[in-house]
Short mmCIF file of C-alpha atoms in Angstrom, two decimals:
data_model
loop_
_atom_site.label_atom_id
_atom_site.label_comp_id
_atom_site.label_asym_id
_atom_site.label_seq_id
_atom_site.Cartn_x
_atom_site.Cartn_y
_atom_site.Cartn_z
CA MET A 78 -73.13 88.30 -147.14
CA ILE A 79 -72.33 85.63 -149.71
CA THR A 80 -75.95 84.43 -149.53
CA LEU A 81 -77.26 87.93 -150.21
CA LEU A 82 -74.82 88.34 -153.10
CA GLN A 83 -76.02 85.05 -154.60
CA LEU A 84 -79.63 86.19 -154.21
CA MET A 85 -78.97 89.45 -156.05
CA ALA A 86 -77.06 87.55 -158.76
CA SER A 87 -80.11 85.33 -159.27
CA LEU A 88 -82.13 88.51 -159.83
CA GLY A 89 -79.71 89.62 -162.55
CA PHE A 90 -77.60 92.18 -160.70
CA PRO A 91 -73.84 92.16 -161.48
CA TYR A 92 -71.54 91.10 -158.66
CA GLN A 93 -69.67 94.41 -158.37
CA PHE A 94 -72.91 96.39 -158.08
CA SER A 95 -74.39 93.97 -155.54
CA LEU A 96 -71.27 94.05 -153.37
CA VAL A 97 -71.12 97.84 -153.18
CA PHE A 98 -74.89 98.17 -152.81
CA LEU A 99 -75.14 95.74 -149.88
CA GLN A 100 -72.21 97.26 -148.01
CA LEU A 101 -73.50 100.81 -148.47
CA PHE A 102 -77.02 99.70 -147.54
CA PHE A 103 -75.97 98.14 -144.23
CA TYR A 104 -73.50 100.96 -143.57
CA ALA A 105 -76.32 103.51 -143.97
CA LEU A 106 -78.65 101.44 -141.77
CA THR A 107 -75.96 101.24 -139.10
CA CYS A 108 -75.56 105.04 -139.12
CA TYR A 109 -79.34 105.44 -138.91
CA PHE A 110 -79.80 103.09 -135.96
CA LEU A 111 -76.77 104.51 -134.15
CA LEU A 112 -78.56 107.85 -134.36
CA LYS A 113 -81.92 106.41 -133.31
CA LEU A 114 -80.39 104.55 -130.37
CA SER A 115 -78.63 107.71 -129.21
CA GLU A 116 -81.90 109.64 -129.41
CA GLU A 117 -83.66 106.89 -127.44
CA LEU A 118 -80.95 107.02 -124.78
CA TYR A 119 -80.98 110.79 -124.33
CA GLU A 120 -84.62 111.46 -125.29
CA ARG A 121 -83.77 114.37 -127.56
CA LYS A 122 -82.65 115.07 -131.10
CA ILE A 123 -79.00 114.40 -131.82
CA ASP A 124 -77.05 116.13 -134.56
CA PRO A 125 -76.48 113.36 -137.17
CA ALA A 126 -72.91 114.60 -137.65
CA ASN A 127 -72.15 113.53 -134.07
CA ILE A 128 -72.87 109.94 -135.15
CA ILE A 129 -71.95 109.75 -138.82
CA ILE A 130 -68.54 111.44 -138.63
CA PRO A 131 -67.10 109.39 -135.70
CA PHE A 132 -68.45 106.15 -137.17
CA THR A 133 -67.36 106.82 -140.75
CA LEU A 134 -63.85 107.85 -139.68
CA SER A 135 -63.44 104.81 -137.44
CA PHE A 136 -60.46 102.67 -138.34
CA SER A 137 -62.68 99.62 -138.68
CA VAL A 138 -64.88 101.36 -141.26
CA ILE A 139 -61.83 102.57 -143.20
CA PHE A 140 -60.60 98.98 -143.09
CA ALA A 141 -63.91 97.81 -144.56
CA TRP A 142 -63.48 99.82 -147.75
CA LEU A 143 -59.84 98.79 -148.20
CA GLY A 144 -60.18 95.11 -147.26
CA ALA A 145 -61.92 92.07 -148.70
CA MET A 146 -65.48 93.34 -148.34
CA HIS A 147 -67.16 90.25 -149.72
CA THR A 148 -66.57 88.58 -146.35
CA TYR A 149 -67.24 91.69 -144.29
CA ASN A 150 -70.37 90.87 -142.28
CA ASP A 151 -69.74 93.47 -139.61
CA PHE A 152 -72.10 96.17 -140.89
CA PRO A 153 -75.10 93.79 -140.77
CA GLN A 154 -73.96 92.64 -137.31
CA TYR A 155 -73.79 96.21 -136.00
CA CYS A 156 -77.12 97.06 -137.59
CA PHE A 157 -78.99 94.11 -136.03
CA LEU A 158 -77.37 94.62 -132.62
CA LEU A 159 -78.47 98.27 -132.61
CA ILE A 160 -82.01 97.40 -133.71
CA ALA A 161 -82.18 94.75 -131.00
CA PHE A 162 -81.09 97.17 -128.29
CA THR A 163 -83.48 99.88 -129.52
CA PHE A 164 -86.39 97.44 -129.24
CA LEU A 165 -85.12 96.39 -125.81
CA ILE A 166 -85.26 99.99 -124.56
CA ARG A 167 -88.83 100.18 -125.86
CA LYS A 168 -89.61 96.94 -123.95
CA GLN A 169 -90.41 95.12 -127.21
CA THR A 170 -88.43 92.14 -125.99
CA LEU A 171 -89.51 89.53 -128.55
CA LEU A 172 -88.51 91.73 -131.50
CA SER A 173 -85.25 92.47 -129.71
CA ALA A 174 -84.51 88.75 -129.39
CA ILE A 175 -85.22 88.14 -133.10
CA PHE A 176 -82.78 90.79 -134.23
CA PHE A 177 -80.24 89.63 -131.66
CA SER A 178 -80.46 86.16 -133.25
CA LEU A 179 -79.79 87.67 -136.68
CA ALA A 180 -76.77 89.49 -135.27
CA ILE A 181 -75.39 86.19 -133.95
CA VAL A 182 -75.90 84.60 -137.36
CA CYS A 183 -73.92 87.47 -138.94
CA ARG A 184 -71.03 87.16 -136.47
CA GLU A 185 -70.84 84.84 -133.48
CA THR A 186 -69.09 87.49 -131.37
CA SER A 187 -72.53 89.06 -130.92
CA VAL A 188 -73.00 86.49 -128.15
CA LEU A 189 -70.65 88.60 -126.03
CA LEU A 190 -73.42 91.18 -125.67
CA LEU A 191 -75.78 88.68 -124.05
CA PRO A 192 -74.96 89.78 -120.45
CA ILE A 193 -75.59 93.42 -121.41
CA TYR A 194 -78.96 92.62 -122.97
CA ALA A 195 -79.95 90.43 -120.04
CA MET A 196 -79.04 93.10 -117.47
CA ALA A 197 -80.81 95.80 -119.50
CA SER A 198 -84.03 93.76 -119.60
CA ILE A 199 -83.83 93.39 -115.80
CA ARG A 200 -83.18 97.09 -115.24
CA ASN A 201 -86.04 98.25 -117.44
CA GLY A 202 -88.36 96.10 -115.36
CA SER A 203 -89.55 93.81 -118.15
CA MET A 204 -88.01 90.64 -116.66
CA THR A 205 -86.75 89.12 -113.45
CA GLY A 206 -83.21 87.77 -113.16
CA ILE A 207 -84.02 84.10 -113.82
CA THR A 208 -86.52 84.86 -116.58
CA SER A 209 -84.07 87.19 -118.31
CA THR A 210 -81.25 84.64 -118.17
CA LEU A 211 -83.41 81.89 -119.66
CA PHE A 212 -84.99 84.17 -122.25
CA TRP A 213 -81.71 85.54 -123.61
CA LEU A 214 -80.39 82.03 -124.16
CA THR A 215 -83.17 81.58 -126.75
CA PRO A 216 -81.55 83.76 -129.46
CA ILE A 217 -78.38 81.67 -129.20
CA GLY A 218 -80.37 78.49 -129.78
CA LEU A 219 -82.30 80.07 -132.62
CA ALA A 220 -79.12 81.32 -134.30
CA ALA A 221 -77.45 77.92 -133.87
CA ALA A 222 -80.47 76.22 -135.45
CA MET A 223 -80.44 78.63 -138.41
CA ILE A 224 -76.73 78.06 -138.98
CA PHE A 225 -77.05 74.27 -138.59
CA LEU A 226 -79.94 74.14 -141.08
CA TYR A 227 -78.24 76.39 -143.62
CA VAL A 228 -74.55 75.45 -143.55
CA ASP A 229 -73.43 72.21 -145.14
CA PHE A 230 -72.75 69.54 -142.49
CA ASP A 231 -69.27 68.73 -143.83
CA LEU A 232 -68.35 72.41 -143.60
CA LEU A 233 -69.57 72.51 -140.00
CA ILE A 234 -67.35 69.52 -139.18
CA ALA A 235 -64.38 71.14 -140.93
CA ASN A 236 -64.90 74.39 -139.03
CA THR A 237 -65.17 72.48 -135.76
CA GLU A 238 -61.89 70.71 -136.44
CA PHE A 239 -60.25 74.00 -137.37
CA THR A 240 -61.47 75.56 -134.12
CA LYS A 241 -60.12 72.66 -132.07
CA SER A 242 -56.73 72.52 -133.79
CA GLN A 243 -55.87 76.06 -134.91
CA ARG A 244 -58.40 78.70 -133.88
CA PHE A 245 -56.90 79.48 -130.47
CA THR A 246 -53.28 79.52 -131.61
CA ALA A 247 -53.51 83.00 -133.14
CA ALA A 248 -51.67 84.57 -130.20
CA LYS A 249 -48.48 82.91 -131.49
CA VAL A 250 -48.85 85.01 -134.63
CA ASN A 251 -50.15 88.21 -133.03
CA PHE A 252 -47.30 88.31 -130.49
CA ALA A 253 -44.65 86.35 -132.41
CA ASP A 254 -42.07 89.13 -132.22
CA PHE A 255 -41.74 92.83 -131.47
CA THR A 256 -43.01 93.86 -134.92
CA LYS A 257 -46.16 91.72 -134.65
CA THR A 258 -46.76 92.79 -131.06
CA ARG A 259 -46.61 96.49 -131.87
CA GLU A 260 -48.96 95.95 -134.84
CA THR A 261 -51.44 94.11 -132.60
CA ILE A 262 -51.32 96.77 -129.89
CA GLY A 263 -51.40 99.57 -132.46
CA THR A 264 -54.46 98.07 -134.14
CA LEU A 265 -56.25 97.79 -130.79
CA VAL A 266 -55.50 101.44 -129.93
CA LEU A 267 -56.52 102.65 -133.40
CA THR A 268 -59.80 100.78 -133.12
CA THR A 269 -60.87 101.37 -129.51
CA GLY A 270 -58.38 103.73 -127.84
CA PHE A 271 -59.99 107.09 -128.58
CA ALA A 272 -63.48 105.78 -127.75
CA GLY A 273 -62.19 104.40 -124.46
CA PHE A 274 -60.53 107.71 -123.61
CA LEU A 275 -63.74 109.64 -124.29
CA VAL A 276 -65.92 107.20 -122.32
CA TRP A 277 -63.52 107.60 -119.39
CA THR A 278 -63.48 111.39 -119.77
CA PHE A 279 -67.26 111.82 -119.83
CA ALA A 280 -68.16 108.81 -117.66
CA LYS A 281 -69.42 110.91 -114.73
CA SER A 282 -71.91 112.76 -116.92
CA ILE A 283 -72.96 109.67 -118.85
CA VAL A 284 -73.68 107.45 -115.84
CA ALA A 285 -75.52 110.29 -114.07
CA THR A 286 -78.16 110.25 -116.81
CA SER A 287 -79.78 106.93 -115.86
CA PRO A 288 -78.99 103.37 -114.66
CA LEU A 289 -79.16 102.22 -118.28
CA HIS A 290 -76.32 104.56 -119.19
CA ARG A 291 -74.29 103.25 -116.28
CA LEU A 292 -74.89 99.72 -117.57
CA LEU A 293 -73.71 100.66 -121.06
CA VAL A 294 -70.55 102.27 -119.74
CA GLN A 295 -69.85 99.11 -117.75
CA GLY A 296 -70.72 97.08 -120.84
CA PHE A 297 -68.19 99.01 -122.91
CA TRP A 298 -65.35 98.17 -120.49
CA TYR A 299 -66.51 94.56 -120.22
CA LEU A 300 -66.57 94.17 -124.01
CA LEU A 301 -63.22 95.91 -124.37
CA VAL A 302 -61.57 93.33 -122.11
CA VAL A 303 -63.40 90.19 -123.27
CA ASN A 304 -63.49 90.96 -127.00
CA THR A 305 -59.82 92.02 -127.02
CA LEU A 306 -58.74 88.78 -125.36
CA LEU A 307 -60.91 86.73 -127.70
CA VAL A 308 -59.57 88.40 -130.83
CA SER A 309 -55.97 88.27 -129.61
CA PHE A 310 -56.11 84.52 -129.06
CA SER A 311 -58.46 83.40 -131.84
CA ALA A 312 -57.94 85.66 -134.88
CA THR A 313 -55.35 87.65 -136.77
CA ALA A 314 -55.24 90.94 -134.86
CA ARG A 315 -54.28 92.96 -137.93
CA GLU A 316 -57.93 92.58 -139.03
CA ALA A 317 -58.84 95.79 -137.24
CA ARG A 318 -62.59 95.32 -137.57
CA LEU A 319 -62.55 92.44 -135.06
CA PHE A 320 -61.46 94.76 -132.22
CA TYR A 321 -64.22 97.28 -132.96
CA LEU A 322 -67.21 95.70 -131.20
CA PRO A 323 -66.94 97.74 -127.94
CA THR A 324 -66.84 101.01 -129.88
CA ILE A 325 -70.25 100.37 -131.43
CA ILE A 326 -71.65 100.81 -127.90
CA ALA A 327 -69.57 103.92 -127.22
CA ILE A 328 -70.68 105.90 -130.29
CA PRO A 329 -74.35 106.46 -129.30
CA LEU A 330 -73.29 107.13 -125.69
CA LEU A 331 -70.79 109.80 -126.76
CA ALA A 332 -72.99 111.53 -129.35
CA PRO A 333 -73.98 114.54 -127.16
CA PHE A 334 -70.36 115.11 -126.11
CA TRP A 335 -68.67 115.48 -129.50
CA PRO A 336 -69.12 119.29 -129.45
CA ASN A 337 -66.97 119.28 -126.30
CA VAL A 338 -64.21 117.46 -128.17
CA PHE A 339 -64.48 119.69 -131.24
CA ASN A 340 -64.53 122.89 -129.19
CA SER A 341 -61.51 121.89 -127.14
CA ILE A 342 -59.47 121.08 -130.25
CA THR A 343 -60.43 124.27 -132.11
CA THR A 344 -59.70 126.31 -128.98
CA GLN A 345 -56.14 124.97 -128.97
CA PHE A 346 -55.71 126.23 -132.53
CA SER A 347 -57.39 129.58 -131.94
CA ARG A 348 -55.22 130.24 -128.90
CA LYS A 349 -52.18 128.99 -130.78
CA ASN A 350 -51.26 126.82 -127.81
CA ALA A 351 -47.76 125.85 -128.95
CA PHE A 352 -47.17 123.33 -126.16
CA SER A 353 -50.30 121.30 -126.91
CA LEU A 354 -49.94 121.47 -130.68
CA LEU A 355 -46.25 120.58 -130.69
CA GLY A 356 -46.79 117.83 -128.11
CA ALA A 357 -49.61 116.32 -130.17
CA ILE A 358 -47.52 116.43 -133.35
CA VAL A 359 -44.56 114.70 -131.69
CA ILE A 360 -46.76 112.01 -130.14
CA ALA A 361 -48.57 111.43 -133.44
CA ILE A 362 -45.32 111.04 -135.40
CA ILE A 363 -43.85 108.60 -132.85
CA MET A 364 -47.02 106.49 -132.73
CA ALA A 365 -47.48 106.49 -136.51
CA LEU A 366 -43.88 105.37 -137.01
CA ALA A 367 -44.27 102.67 -134.35
CA TYR A 368 -47.39 101.25 -136.03
CA LYS A 369 -46.84 99.28 -139.22
CA SER A 370 -49.56 97.29 -140.93
CA SER A 371 -48.57 93.97 -142.47
CA LEU A 372 -51.40 94.10 -145.01
CA ASN A 373 -49.93 94.35 -148.47
CA GLY A 374 -50.58 97.50 -150.45
CA THR A 375 -52.32 99.42 -147.66
CA GLY A 376 -49.59 99.91 -145.09
CA HIS A 377 -48.87 103.53 -146.07
CA VAL A 378 -52.59 104.38 -146.06
CA TYR A 379 -52.99 102.98 -142.55
CA ARG A 380 -49.88 104.76 -141.32
CA LEU A 381 -51.17 108.06 -142.69
CA TYR A 382 -54.48 107.38 -140.94
CA ALA A 383 -52.57 106.58 -137.73
CA LEU A 384 -50.74 109.93 -137.95
CA PHE A 385 -54.03 111.85 -138.15
CA TYR A 386 -55.72 109.66 -135.51
CA PHE A 387 -52.97 109.97 -132.92
CA PHE A 388 -52.72 113.72 -133.48
CA ILE A 389 -56.43 114.18 -132.66
CA PHE A 390 -56.17 111.65 -129.82
CA ALA A 391 -53.13 113.38 -128.28
CA LEU A 392 -54.58 116.86 -128.68
CA SER A 393 -57.81 115.71 -127.02
CA ALA A 394 -55.87 114.09 -124.17
CA LEU A 395 -53.94 117.32 -123.60
CA SER A 396 -57.28 119.16 -123.60
CA ARG A 397 -59.12 116.77 -121.27
CA ASN A 398 -59.71 119.30 -118.50
CA MET A 399 -61.00 121.79 -121.05
CA MET A 400 -63.46 119.21 -122.40
CA ILE A 401 -64.78 118.40 -118.94
CA GLN A 402 -65.22 122.06 -118.02
CA SER A 403 -66.75 123.12 -121.36
CA GLN A 404 -70.22 124.59 -121.35
CA ASN A 405 -71.81 121.71 -123.26
CA LEU A 406 -71.13 119.35 -120.38
CA GLY A 407 -74.15 118.73 -118.19
CA LYS A 408 -76.69 119.70 -120.85
CA VAL A 409 -77.64 116.09 -121.46
CA ARG A 410 -81.31 115.72 -120.63
CA PRO A 411 -81.80 112.98 -118.01
CA THR A 412 -84.02 110.10 -119.02
CA GLU A 413 -86.58 108.41 -116.81
CA ASP A 414 -85.03 106.32 -114.05
CA ILE A 415 -85.70 102.88 -115.48
CA SER A 416 -84.54 101.12 -112.33
CA ASN A 417 -87.96 101.81 -110.75
#
């Protein structure tokens, strides 16, 4: 991101304009490729609102606009990961590997998706197990070479020393006391909790679509465990964006099911279901009070967001059976069985 900002500065663009332009550009591209990936997965048109609204209202995206965006490389990472997977579905494996390399350059946590990409290339029949394993190591080498050639050698040494001495001591901060622990857990739930609940709720319908969908559901749970552990032990957990990686997989998978969620929530209001509404309000207030961000100047904003988030989350949880039984369920058009 700093490199792109310097490039635009050399072309005469002011810093403030360049910063906002680049973030909005990659944000828009991420929305676009989330939509395109979802349409590739389900082989039909998807209402853009089913992608743009969940993504835009994600805690990680809210964090992006309130935090230090000049170091926020996550939008380019998401964008390149989505492009890579879209090409992989189309069996354009070389292009997929190139964009996967760019995603690794943006953020090294992209490497965590390597098993998912490797298994997907096996299941779509484009590679055997050994070939896929060897091939998907190539983007890592390419990304490492790009970083090594670009980054100053002294900075690489300094970063290596930091990793060895301090990087994996973050858990002492994230779980230092009760206040830090509840912030860490609260941040994780705000970032991935609702997506995880919806993947679990609609899992039967998602995995029935094709083996690729089953792989992505498994990939979501795998990323949720591995990425959460990695962030908890190697970074400050209050940086909500770091927990978000699994959700970027969930959004295109869940796109056809958002009408179920919306209908179940509006039904609760139309029926004036006092038990569900009151229960959701109580849960939301308790959870919002329990969560407290340690980021200066934004704590009240995040707590207000948490109140709204946990209300929708709780109301959806209380309406789970209604969502499963709603008429939209089962209307997902099956894709070709790519395991053949």
